């Protein structure tokens, strides 16, 4: 948590100040799973390949 303080000169009293607190929140990276092709038709008994692309935030995950 950070404390932020701002001050200004006041013509009457000289100086005025105020404070605010700022709480930073860690956001977990977005994990994604994409499969391609999204749809397909194949004859029964034939093989079919699906490619999965996994990412953790902006980083690709190998495996």
mmCIF file with all atom_site columns, N, CA and C in Angstrom:
data_model
loop_
_atom_site.group_PDB
_atom_site.id
_atom_site.type_symbol
_atom_site.label_atom_id
_atom_site.label_alt_id
_atom_site.label_comp_id
_atom_site.label_asym_id
_atom_site.label_entity_id
_atom_site.label_seq_id
_atom_site.pdbx_PDB_ins_code
_atom_site.Cartn_x
_atom_site.Cartn_y
_atom_site.Cartn_z
_atom_site.occupancy
_atom_site.B_iso_or_equiv
_atom_site.pdbx_formal_charge
_atom_site.auth_seq_id
_atom_site.auth_comp_id
_atom_site.auth_asym_id
_atom_site.auth_atom_id
_atom_site.pdbx_PDB_model_num
ATOM 1   N N  . UNK A 1 1  ? 0.853   -1.161  0.000   1.00 0.00 ? 1  UNK A N  1
ATOM 2   C CA . UNK A 1 1  ? 0.000   0.000   0.000   1.00 0.00 ? 1  UNK A CA 1
ATOM 3   C C  . UNK A 1 1  ? 0.902   1.228   0.000   1.00 0.00 ? 1  UNK A C  1
ATOM 4   N N  . UNK A 1 2  ? 0.544   2.205   -0.805  1.00 0.00 ? 2  UNK A N  1
ATOM 5   C CA . UNK A 1 2  ? 1.301   3.452   -0.896  1.00 0.00 ? 2  UNK A CA 1
ATOM 6   C C  . UNK A 1 2  ? 0.494   4.600   -0.303  1.00 0.00 ? 2  UNK A C  1
ATOM 7   N N  . UNK A 1 3  ? 1.216   5.529   0.320   1.00 0.00 ? 3  UNK A N  1
ATOM 8   C CA . UNK A 1 3  ? 0.612   6.771   0.791   1.00 0.00 ? 3  UNK A CA 1
ATOM 9   C C  . UNK A 1 3  ? 1.019   7.872   -0.174  1.00 0.00 ? 3  UNK A C  1
ATOM 10  N N  . UNK A 1 4  ? 0.037   8.577   -0.694  1.00 0.00 ? 4  UNK A N  1
ATOM 11  C CA . UNK A 1 4  ? 0.271   9.669   -1.637  1.00 0.00 ? 4  UNK A CA 1
ATOM 12  C C  . UNK A 1 4  ? -0.070  10.971  -0.921  1.00 0.00 ? 4  UNK A C  1
ATOM 13  N N  . UNK A 1 5  ? 0.848   11.932  -0.960  1.00 0.00 ? 5  UNK A N  1
ATOM 14  C CA . UNK A 1 5  ? 0.618   13.216  -0.307  1.00 0.00 ? 5  UNK A CA 1
ATOM 15  C C  . UNK A 1 5  ? 0.804   14.330  -1.322  1.00 0.00 ? 5  UNK A C  1
ATOM 16  N N  . UNK A 1 6  ? -0.123  15.285  -1.293  1.00 0.00 ? 6  UNK A N  1
ATOM 17  C CA . UNK A 1 6  ? -0.029  16.471  -2.155  1.00 0.00 ? 6  UNK A CA 1
ATOM 18  C C  . UNK A 1 6  ? -0.144  17.706  -1.276  1.00 0.00 ? 6  UNK A C  1
ATOM 19  N N  . UNK A 1 7  ? 0.666   18.714  -1.592  1.00 0.00 ? 7  UNK A N  1
ATOM 20  C CA . UNK A 1 7  ? 0.655   19.967  -0.836  1.00 0.00 ? 7  UNK A CA 1
ATOM 21  C C  . UNK A 1 7  ? 0.589   21.144  -1.801  1.00 0.00 ? 7  UNK A C  1
ATOM 22  N N  . UNK A 1 8  ? -0.019  22.218  -1.339  1.00 0.00 ? 8  UNK A N  1
ATOM 23  C CA . UNK A 1 8  ? -0.097  23.448  -2.135  1.00 0.00 ? 8  UNK A CA 1
ATOM 24  C C  . UNK A 1 8  ? 0.043   24.638  -1.191  1.00 0.00 ? 8  UNK A C  1
ATOM 25  N N  . UNK A 1 9  ? 0.534   25.728  -1.725  1.00 0.00 ? 9  UNK A N  1
ATOM 26  C CA . UNK A 1 9  ? 0.650   26.957  -0.933  1.00 0.00 ? 9  UNK A CA 1
ATOM 27  C C  . UNK A 1 9  ? -0.691  27.689  -0.973  1.00 0.00 ? 9  UNK A C  1
ATOM 28  N N  . UNK A 1 10 ? -1.113  28.086  0.199   1.00 0.00 ? 10 UNK A N  1
ATOM 29  C CA . UNK A 1 10 ? -2.365  28.829  0.351   1.00 0.00 ? 10 UNK A CA 1
ATOM 30  C C  . UNK A 1 10 ? -1.998  30.253  0.744   1.00 0.00 ? 10 UNK A C  1
ATOM 31  N N  . UNK A 1 11 ? -2.585  31.227  0.080   1.00 0.00 ? 11 UNK A N  1
ATOM 32  C CA . UNK A 1 11 ? -2.272  32.626  0.356   1.00 0.00 ? 11 UNK A CA 1
ATOM 33  C C  . UNK A 1 11 ? -2.538  33.045  1.790   1.00 0.00 ? 11 UNK A C  1
ATOM 34  N N  . UNK A 1 12 ? -3.445  32.369  2.488   1.00 0.00 ? 12 UNK A N  1
ATOM 35  C CA . UNK A 1 12 ? -3.798  32.750  3.855   1.00 0.00 ? 12 UNK A CA 1
ATOM 36  C C  . UNK A 1 12 ? -2.977  32.014  4.908   1.00 0.00 ? 12 UNK A C  1
ATOM 37  N N  . UNK A 1 13 ? -2.939  30.704  4.836   1.00 0.00 ? 13 UNK A N  1
ATOM 38  C CA . UNK A 1 13 ? -2.299  29.931  5.906   1.00 0.00 ? 13 UNK A CA 1
ATOM 39  C C  . UNK A 1 13 ? -0.915  29.412  5.539   1.00 0.00 ? 13 UNK A C  1
ATOM 40  N N  . UNK A 1 14 ? -0.480  29.617  4.344   1.00 0.00 ? 14 UNK A N  1
ATOM 41  C CA . UNK A 1 14 ? 0.860   29.191  3.956   1.00 0.00 ? 14 UNK A CA 1
ATOM 42  C C  . UNK A 1 14 ? 0.890   27.905  3.161   1.00 0.00 ? 14 UNK A C  1
ATOM 43  N N  . UNK A 1 15 ? 0.449   26.816  3.761   1.00 0.00 ? 15 UNK A N  1
ATOM 44  C CA . UNK A 1 15 ? 0.551   25.533  3.074   1.00 0.00 ? 15 UNK A CA 1
ATOM 45  C C  . UNK A 1 15 ? -0.573  24.618  3.535   1.00 0.00 ? 15 UNK A C  1
ATOM 46  N N  . UNK A 1 16 ? -1.202  23.919  2.575   1.00 0.00 ? 16 UNK A N  1
ATOM 47  C CA . UNK A 1 16 ? -2.219  22.919  2.898   1.00 0.00 ? 16 UNK A CA 1
ATOM 48  C C  . UNK A 1 16 ? -1.810  21.601  2.248   1.00 0.00 ? 16 UNK A C  1
ATOM 49  N N  . UNK A 1 17 ? -2.079  20.515  2.937   1.00 0.00 ? 17 UNK A N  1
ATOM 50  C CA . UNK A 1 17 ? -1.711  19.187  2.448   1.00 0.00 ? 17 UNK A CA 1
ATOM 51  C C  . UNK A 1 17 ? -2.861  18.216  2.674   1.00 0.00 ? 17 UNK A C  1
ATOM 52  N N  . UNK A 1 18 ? -2.860  17.164  1.883   1.00 0.00 ? 18 UNK A N  1
ATOM 53  C CA . UNK A 1 18 ? -3.817  16.083  2.079   1.00 0.00 ? 18 UNK A CA 1
ATOM 54  C C  . UNK A 1 18 ? -3.149  14.787  1.637   1.00 0.00 ? 18 UNK A C  1
ATOM 55  N N  . UNK A 1 19 ? -3.675  13.663  2.132   1.00 0.00 ? 19 UNK A N  1
ATOM 56  C CA . UNK A 1 19 ? -3.114  12.358  1.812   1.00 0.00 ? 19 UNK A CA 1
ATOM 57  C C  . UNK A 1 19 ? -4.191  11.419  1.304   1.00 0.00 ? 19 UNK A C  1
ATOM 58  N N  . UNK A 1 20 ? -3.751  10.434  0.532   1.00 0.00 ? 20 UNK A N  1
ATOM 59  C CA . UNK A 1 20 ? -4.628  9.361   0.070   1.00 0.00 ? 20 UNK A CA 1
ATOM 60  C C  . UNK A 1 20 ? -3.835  8.062   0.124   1.00 0.00 ? 20 UNK A C  1
ATOM 61  N N  . UNK A 1 21 ? -4.527  6.952   0.312   1.00 0.00 ? 21 UNK A N  1
ATOM 62  C CA . UNK A 1 21 ? -3.897  5.637   0.299   1.00 0.00 ? 21 UNK A CA 1
ATOM 63  C C  . UNK A 1 21 ? -4.240  4.940   -1.012  1.00 0.00 ? 21 UNK A C  1
ATOM 64  N N  . UNK A 1 22 ? -3.266  4.263   -1.600  1.00 0.00 ? 22 UNK A N  1
ATOM 65  C CA . UNK A 1 22 ? -3.471  3.523   -2.846  1.00 0.00 ? 22 UNK A CA 1
ATOM 66  C C  . UNK A 1 22 ? -3.081  2.077   -2.603  1.00 0.00 ? 22 UNK A C  1
ATOM 67  N N  . UNK A 1 23 ? -4.040  1.165   -2.804  1.00 0.00 ? 23 UNK A N  1
ATOM 68  C CA . UNK A 1 23 ? -3.756  -0.260  -2.681  1.00 0.00 ? 23 UNK A CA 1
ATOM 69  C C  . UNK A 1 23 ? -3.651  -0.850  -4.079  1.00 0.00 ? 23 UNK A C  1
ATOM 70  N N  . UNK A 1 24 ? -2.549  -1.536  -4.352  1.00 0.00 ? 24 UNK A N  1
ATOM 71  C CA . UNK A 1 24 ? -2.313  -2.159  -5.652  1.00 0.00 ? 24 UNK A CA 1
ATOM 72  C C  . UNK A 1 24 ? -2.786  -3.605  -5.585  1.00 0.00 ? 24 UNK A C  1
ATOM 73  N N  . UNK A 1 25 ? -3.506  -4.040  -6.605  1.00 0.00 ? 25 UNK A N  1
ATOM 74  C CA . UNK A 1 25 ? -4.045  -5.396  -6.647  1.00 0.00 ? 25 UNK A CA 1
ATOM 75  C C  . UNK A 1 25 ? -3.371  -6.153  -7.781  1.00 0.00 ? 25 UNK A C  1
ATOM 76  N N  . UNK A 1 26 ? -2.794  -7.315  -7.449  1.00 0.00 ? 26 UNK A N  1
ATOM 77  C CA . UNK A 1 26 ? -2.154  -8.159  -8.449  1.00 0.00 ? 26 UNK A CA 1
ATOM 78  C C  . UNK A 1 26 ? -3.229  -8.890  -9.236  1.00 0.00 ? 26 UNK A C  1
ATOM 79  N N  . UNK A 1 27 ? -3.184  -8.763  -10.540 1.00 0.00 ? 27 UNK A N  1
ATOM 80  C CA . UNK A 1 27 ? -4.140  -9.439  -11.408 1.00 0.00 ? 27 UNK A CA 1
ATOM 81  C C  . UNK A 1 27 ? -3.457  -10.672 -11.982 1.00 0.00 ? 27 UNK A C  1
ATOM 82  N N  . UNK A 1 28 ? -4.074  -11.817 -11.784 1.00 0.00 ? 28 UNK A N  1
ATOM 83  C CA . UNK A 1 28 ? -3.513  -13.057 -12.316 1.00 0.00 ? 28 UNK A CA 1
ATOM 84  C C  . UNK A 1 28 ? -3.569  -13.042 -13.842 1.00 0.00 ? 28 UNK A C  1
ATOM 85  N N  . UNK A 1 29 ? -2.539  -13.578 -14.490 1.00 0.00 ? 29 UNK A N  1
ATOM 86  C CA . UNK A 1 29 ? -2.551  -13.608 -15.950 1.00 0.00 ? 29 UNK A CA 1
ATOM 87  C C  . UNK A 1 29 ? -3.696  -14.472 -16.470 1.00 0.00 ? 29 UNK A C  1
ATOM 88  N N  . UNK A 1 30 ? -4.168  -14.117 -17.622 1.00 0.00 ? 30 UNK A N  1
ATOM 89  C CA . UNK A 1 30 ? -5.259  -14.864 -18.246 1.00 0.00 ? 30 UNK A CA 1
ATOM 90  C C  . UNK A 1 30 ? -4.673  -16.100 -18.916 1.00 0.00 ? 30 UNK A C  1
ATOM 91  N N  . UNK A 1 31 ? -5.207  -17.249 -18.585 1.00 0.00 ? 31 UNK A N  1
ATOM 92  C CA . UNK A 1 31 ? -4.778  -18.495 -19.217 1.00 0.00 ? 31 UNK A CA 1
ATOM 93  C C  . UNK A 1 31 ? -5.773  -18.844 -20.313 1.00 0.00 ? 31 UNK A C  1
ATOM 94  N N  . UNK A 1 32 ? -5.252  -19.233 -21.470 1.00 0.00 ? 32 UNK A N  1
ATOM 95  C CA . UNK A 1 32 ? -6.126  -19.552 -22.598 1.00 0.00 ? 32 UNK A CA 1
ATOM 96  C C  . UNK A 1 32 ? -5.773  -20.911 -23.179 1.00 0.00 ? 32 UNK A C  1
ATOM 97  N N  . UNK A 1 33 ? -6.767  -21.525 -23.781 1.00 0.00 ? 33 UNK A N  1
ATOM 98  C CA . UNK A 1 33 ? -6.607  -22.781 -24.504 1.00 0.00 ? 33 UNK A CA 1
ATOM 99  C C  . UNK A 1 33 ? -7.382  -22.646 -25.800 1.00 0.00 ? 33 UNK A C  1
ATOM 100 N N  . UNK A 1 34 ? -6.673  -22.708 -26.925 1.00 0.00 ? 34 UNK A N  1
ATOM 101 C CA . UNK A 1 34 ? -7.308  -22.629 -28.239 1.00 0.00 ? 34 UNK A CA 1
ATOM 102 C C  . UNK A 1 34 ? -7.087  -23.944 -28.962 1.00 0.00 ? 34 UNK A C  1
ATOM 103 N N  . UNK A 1 35 ? -8.156  -24.471 -29.557 1.00 0.00 ? 35 UNK A N  1
ATOM 104 C CA . UNK A 1 35 ? -8.080  -25.705 -30.336 1.00 0.00 ? 35 UNK A CA 1
ATOM 105 C C  . UNK A 1 35 ? -8.353  -25.392 -31.793 1.00 0.00 ? 35 UNK A C  1
ATOM 106 N N  . UNK A 1 36 ? -7.581  -26.040 -32.692 1.00 0.00 ? 36 UNK A N  1
ATOM 107 C CA . UNK A 1 36 ? -7.847  -25.854 -34.118 1.00 0.00 ? 36 UNK A CA 1
ATOM 108 C C  . UNK A 1 36 ? -7.627  -27.181 -34.840 1.00 0.00 ? 36 UNK A C  1
ATOM 109 N N  . UNK A 1 37 ? -8.464  -27.475 -35.802 1.00 0.00 ? 37 UNK A N  1
ATOM 110 C CA . UNK A 1 37 ? -9.568  -26.637 -36.256 1.00 0.00 ? 37 UNK A CA 1
ATOM 111 C C  . UNK A 1 37 ? -10.712 -26.660 -35.249 1.00 0.00 ? 37 UNK A C  1
ATOM 112 N N  . UNK A 1 38 ? -11.511 -25.603 -35.279 1.00 0.00 ? 38 UNK A N  1
ATOM 113 C CA . UNK A 1 38 ? -12.646 -25.494 -34.354 1.00 0.00 ? 38 UNK A CA 1
ATOM 114 C C  . UNK A 1 38 ? -13.710 -26.542 -34.658 1.00 0.00 ? 38 UNK A C  1
ATOM 115 N N  . UNK A 1 39 ? -13.832 -26.933 -35.919 1.00 0.00 ? 39 UNK A N  1
ATOM 116 C CA . UNK A 1 39 ? -14.769 -27.992 -36.301 1.00 0.00 ? 39 UNK A CA 1
ATOM 117 C C  . UNK A 1 39 ? -14.237 -28.686 -37.547 1.00 0.00 ? 39 UNK A C  1
ATOM 118 N N  . UNK A 1 40 ? -14.656 -29.936 -37.733 1.00 0.00 ? 40 UNK A N  1
ATOM 119 C CA . UNK A 1 40 ? -14.228 -30.702 -38.907 1.00 0.00 ? 40 UNK A CA 1
ATOM 120 C C  . UNK A 1 40 ? -15.138 -31.904 -39.071 1.00 0.00 ? 40 UNK A C  1
ATOM 121 N N  . UNK A 1 41 ? -15.124 -32.472 -40.256 1.00 0.00 ? 41 UNK A N  1
ATOM 122 C CA . UNK A 1 41 ? -15.869 -33.701 -40.547 1.00 0.00 ? 41 UNK A CA 1
ATOM 123 C C  . UNK A 1 41 ? -14.888 -34.722 -41.096 1.00 0.00 ? 41 UNK A C  1
ATOM 124 N N  . UNK A 1 42 ? -14.941 -35.935 -40.551 1.00 0.00 ? 42 UNK A N  1
ATOM 125 C CA . UNK A 1 42 ? -14.077 -37.017 -40.993 1.00 0.00 ? 42 UNK A CA 1
ATOM 126 C C  . UNK A 1 42 ? -14.899 -38.293 -41.104 1.00 0.00 ? 42 UNK A C  1
ATOM 127 N N  . UNK A 1 43 ? -14.446 -39.183 -41.964 1.00 0.00 ? 43 UNK A N  1
ATOM 128 C CA . UNK A 1 43 ? -15.091 -40.484 -42.074 1.00 0.00 ? 43 UNK A CA 1
ATOM 129 C C  . UNK A 1 43 ? -14.794 -41.297 -40.825 1.00 0.00 ? 43 UNK A C  1
ATOM 130 N N  . UNK A 1 44 ? -15.750 -42.114 -40.403 1.00 0.00 ? 44 UNK A N  1
ATOM 131 C CA . UNK A 1 44 ? -15.565 -42.980 -39.246 1.00 0.00 ? 44 UNK A CA 1
ATOM 132 C C  . UNK A 1 44 ? -14.369 -43.893 -39.505 1.00 0.00 ? 44 UNK A C  1
ATOM 133 N N  . UNK A 1 45 ? -13.516 -44.037 -38.522 1.00 0.00 ? 45 UNK A N  1
ATOM 134 C CA . UNK A 1 45 ? -12.360 -44.918 -38.631 1.00 0.00 ? 45 UNK A CA 1
ATOM 135 C C  . UNK A 1 45 ? -11.111 -44.246 -39.171 1.00 0.00 ? 45 UNK A C  1
ATOM 136 N N  . UNK A 1 46 ? -11.203 -42.984 -39.587 1.00 0.00 ? 46 UNK A N  1
ATOM 137 C CA . UNK A 1 46 ? -10.021 -42.270 -40.073 1.00 0.00 ? 46 UNK A CA 1
ATOM 138 C C  . UNK A 1 46 ? -9.436  -41.431 -38.940 1.00 0.00 ? 46 UNK A C  1
ATOM 139 N N  . UNK A 1 47 ? -8.179  -41.052 -39.096 1.00 0.00 ? 47 UNK A N  1
ATOM 140 C CA . UNK A 1 47 ? -7.537  -40.251 -38.050 1.00 0.00 ? 47 UNK A CA 1
ATOM 141 C C  . UNK A 1 47 ? -7.851  -38.768 -38.243 1.00 0.00 ? 47 UNK A C  1
ATOM 142 N N  . UNK A 1 48 ? -7.684  -38.041 -37.174 1.00 0.00 ? 48 UNK A N  1
ATOM 143 C CA . UNK A 1 48 ? -7.917  -36.593 -37.203 1.00 0.00 ? 48 UNK A CA 1
ATOM 144 C C  . UNK A 1 48 ? -6.960  -35.953 -36.207 1.00 0.00 ? 48 UNK A C  1
ATOM 145 N N  . UNK A 1 49 ? -6.349  -34.856 -36.578 1.00 0.00 ? 49 UNK A N  1
ATOM 146 C CA . UNK A 1 49 ? -5.410  -34.153 -35.710 1.00 0.00 ? 49 UNK A CA 1
ATOM 147 C C  . UNK A 1 49 ? -6.013  -32.835 -35.253 1.00 0.00 ? 49 UNK A C  1
ATOM 148 N N  . UNK A 1 50 ? -5.925  -32.582 -33.955 1.00 0.00 ? 50 UNK A N  1
ATOM 149 C CA . UNK A 1 50 ? -6.345  -31.310 -33.367 1.00 0.00 ? 50 UNK A CA 1
ATOM 150 C C  . UNK A 1 50 ? -5.107  -30.692 -32.719 1.00 0.00 ? 50 UNK A C  1
ATOM 151 N N  . UNK A 1 51 ? -4.880  -29.406 -32.966 1.00 0.00 ? 51 UNK A N  1
ATOM 152 C CA . UNK A 1 51 ? -3.748  -28.698 -32.375 1.00 0.00 ? 51 UNK A CA 1
ATOM 153 C C  . UNK A 1 51 ? -4.241  -27.832 -31.221 1.00 0.00 ? 51 UNK A C  1
ATOM 154 N N  . UNK A 1 52 ? -3.607  -27.994 -30.060 1.00 0.00 ? 52 UNK A N  1
ATOM 155 C CA . UNK A 1 52 ? -3.944  -27.190 -28.882 1.00 0.00 ? 52 UNK A CA 1
ATOM 156 C C  . UNK A 1 52 ? -2.844  -26.160 -28.663 1.00 0.00 ? 52 UNK A C  1
ATOM 157 N N  . UNK A 1 53 ? -3.241  -24.901 -28.487 1.00 0.00 ? 53 UNK A N  1
ATOM 158 C CA . UNK A 1 53 ? -2.310  -23.825 -28.168 1.00 0.00 ? 53 UNK A CA 1
ATOM 159 C C  . UNK A 1 53 ? -2.672  -23.297 -26.787 1.00 0.00 ? 53 UNK A C  1
ATOM 160 N N  . UNK A 1 54 ? -1.726  -23.408 -25.856 1.00 0.00 ? 54 UNK A N  1
ATOM 161 C CA . UNK A 1 54 ? -1.958  -22.999 -24.473 1.00 0.00 ? 54 UNK A CA 1
ATOM 162 C C  . UNK A 1 54 ? -1.070  -21.798 -24.171 1.00 0.00 ? 54 UNK A C  1
ATOM 163 N N  . UNK A 1 55 ? -1.640  -20.785 -23.522 1.00 0.00 ? 55 UNK A N  1
ATOM 164 C CA . UNK A 1 55 ? -0.872  -19.599 -23.148 1.00 0.00 ? 55 UNK A CA 1
ATOM 165 C C  . UNK A 1 55 ? -1.197  -19.219 -21.709 1.00 0.00 ? 55 UNK A C  1
ATOM 166 N N  . UNK A 1 56 ? -0.186  -18.700 -21.025 1.00 0.00 ? 56 UNK A N  1
ATOM 167 C CA . UNK A 1 56 ? -0.334  -18.181 -19.670 1.00 0.00 ? 56 UNK A CA 1
ATOM 168 C C  . UNK A 1 56 ? 0.002   -16.702 -19.750 1.00 0.00 ? 56 UNK A C  1
ATOM 169 N N  . UNK A 1 57 ? -1.023  -15.873 -19.866 1.00 0.00 ? 57 UNK A N  1
ATOM 170 C CA . UNK A 1 57 ? -0.801  -14.455 -20.143 1.00 0.00 ? 57 UNK A CA 1
ATOM 171 C C  . UNK A 1 57 ? -0.318  -14.316 -21.570 1.00 0.00 ? 57 UNK A C  1
ATOM 172 N N  . UNK A 1 58 ? 0.811   -13.639 -21.755 1.00 0.00 ? 58 UNK A N  1
ATOM 173 C CA . UNK A 1 58 ? 1.388   -13.472 -23.091 1.00 0.00 ? 58 UNK A CA 1
ATOM 174 C C  . UNK A 1 58 ? 2.399   -14.555 -23.428 1.00 0.00 ? 58 UNK A C  1
ATOM 175 N N  . UNK A 1 59 ? 2.627   -15.495 -22.523 1.00 0.00 ? 59 UNK A N  1
ATOM 176 C CA . UNK A 1 59 ? 3.660   -16.509 -22.716 1.00 0.00 ? 59 UNK A CA 1
ATOM 177 C C  . UNK A 1 59 ? 3.052   -17.834 -23.160 1.00 0.00 ? 59 UNK A C  1
ATOM 178 N N  . UNK A 1 60 ? 3.530   -18.366 -24.294 1.00 0.00 ? 60 UNK A N  1
ATOM 179 C CA . UNK A 1 60 ? 3.092   -19.683 -24.751 1.00 0.00 ? 60 UNK A CA 1
ATOM 180 C C  . UNK A 1 60 ? 3.624   -20.742 -23.790 1.00 0.00 ? 60 UNK A C  1
ATOM 181 N N  . UNK A 1 61 ? 2.826   -21.788 -23.574 1.00 0.00 ? 61 UNK A N  1
ATOM 182 C CA . UNK A 1 61 ? 3.211   -22.888 -22.702 1.00 0.00 ? 61 UNK A CA 1
ATOM 183 C C  . UNK A 1 61 ? 3.510   -24.091 -23.582 1.00 0.00 ? 61 UNK A C  1
ATOM 184 N N  . UNK A 1 62 ? 4.708   -24.622 -23.477 1.00 0.00 ? 62 UNK A N  1
ATOM 185 C CA . UNK A 1 62 ? 5.094   -25.772 -24.294 1.00 0.00 ? 62 UNK A CA 1
ATOM 186 C C  . UNK A 1 62 ? 4.695   -27.082 -23.638 1.00 0.00 ? 62 UNK A C  1
ATOM 187 N N  . UNK A 1 63 ? 4.720   -28.130 -24.445 1.00 0.00 ? 63 UNK A N  1
ATOM 188 C CA . UNK A 1 63 ? 4.430   -29.436 -23.857 1.00 0.00 ? 63 UNK A CA 1
ATOM 189 C C  . UNK A 1 63 ? 3.839   -30.394 -24.813 1.00 0.00 ? 63 UNK A C  1
#
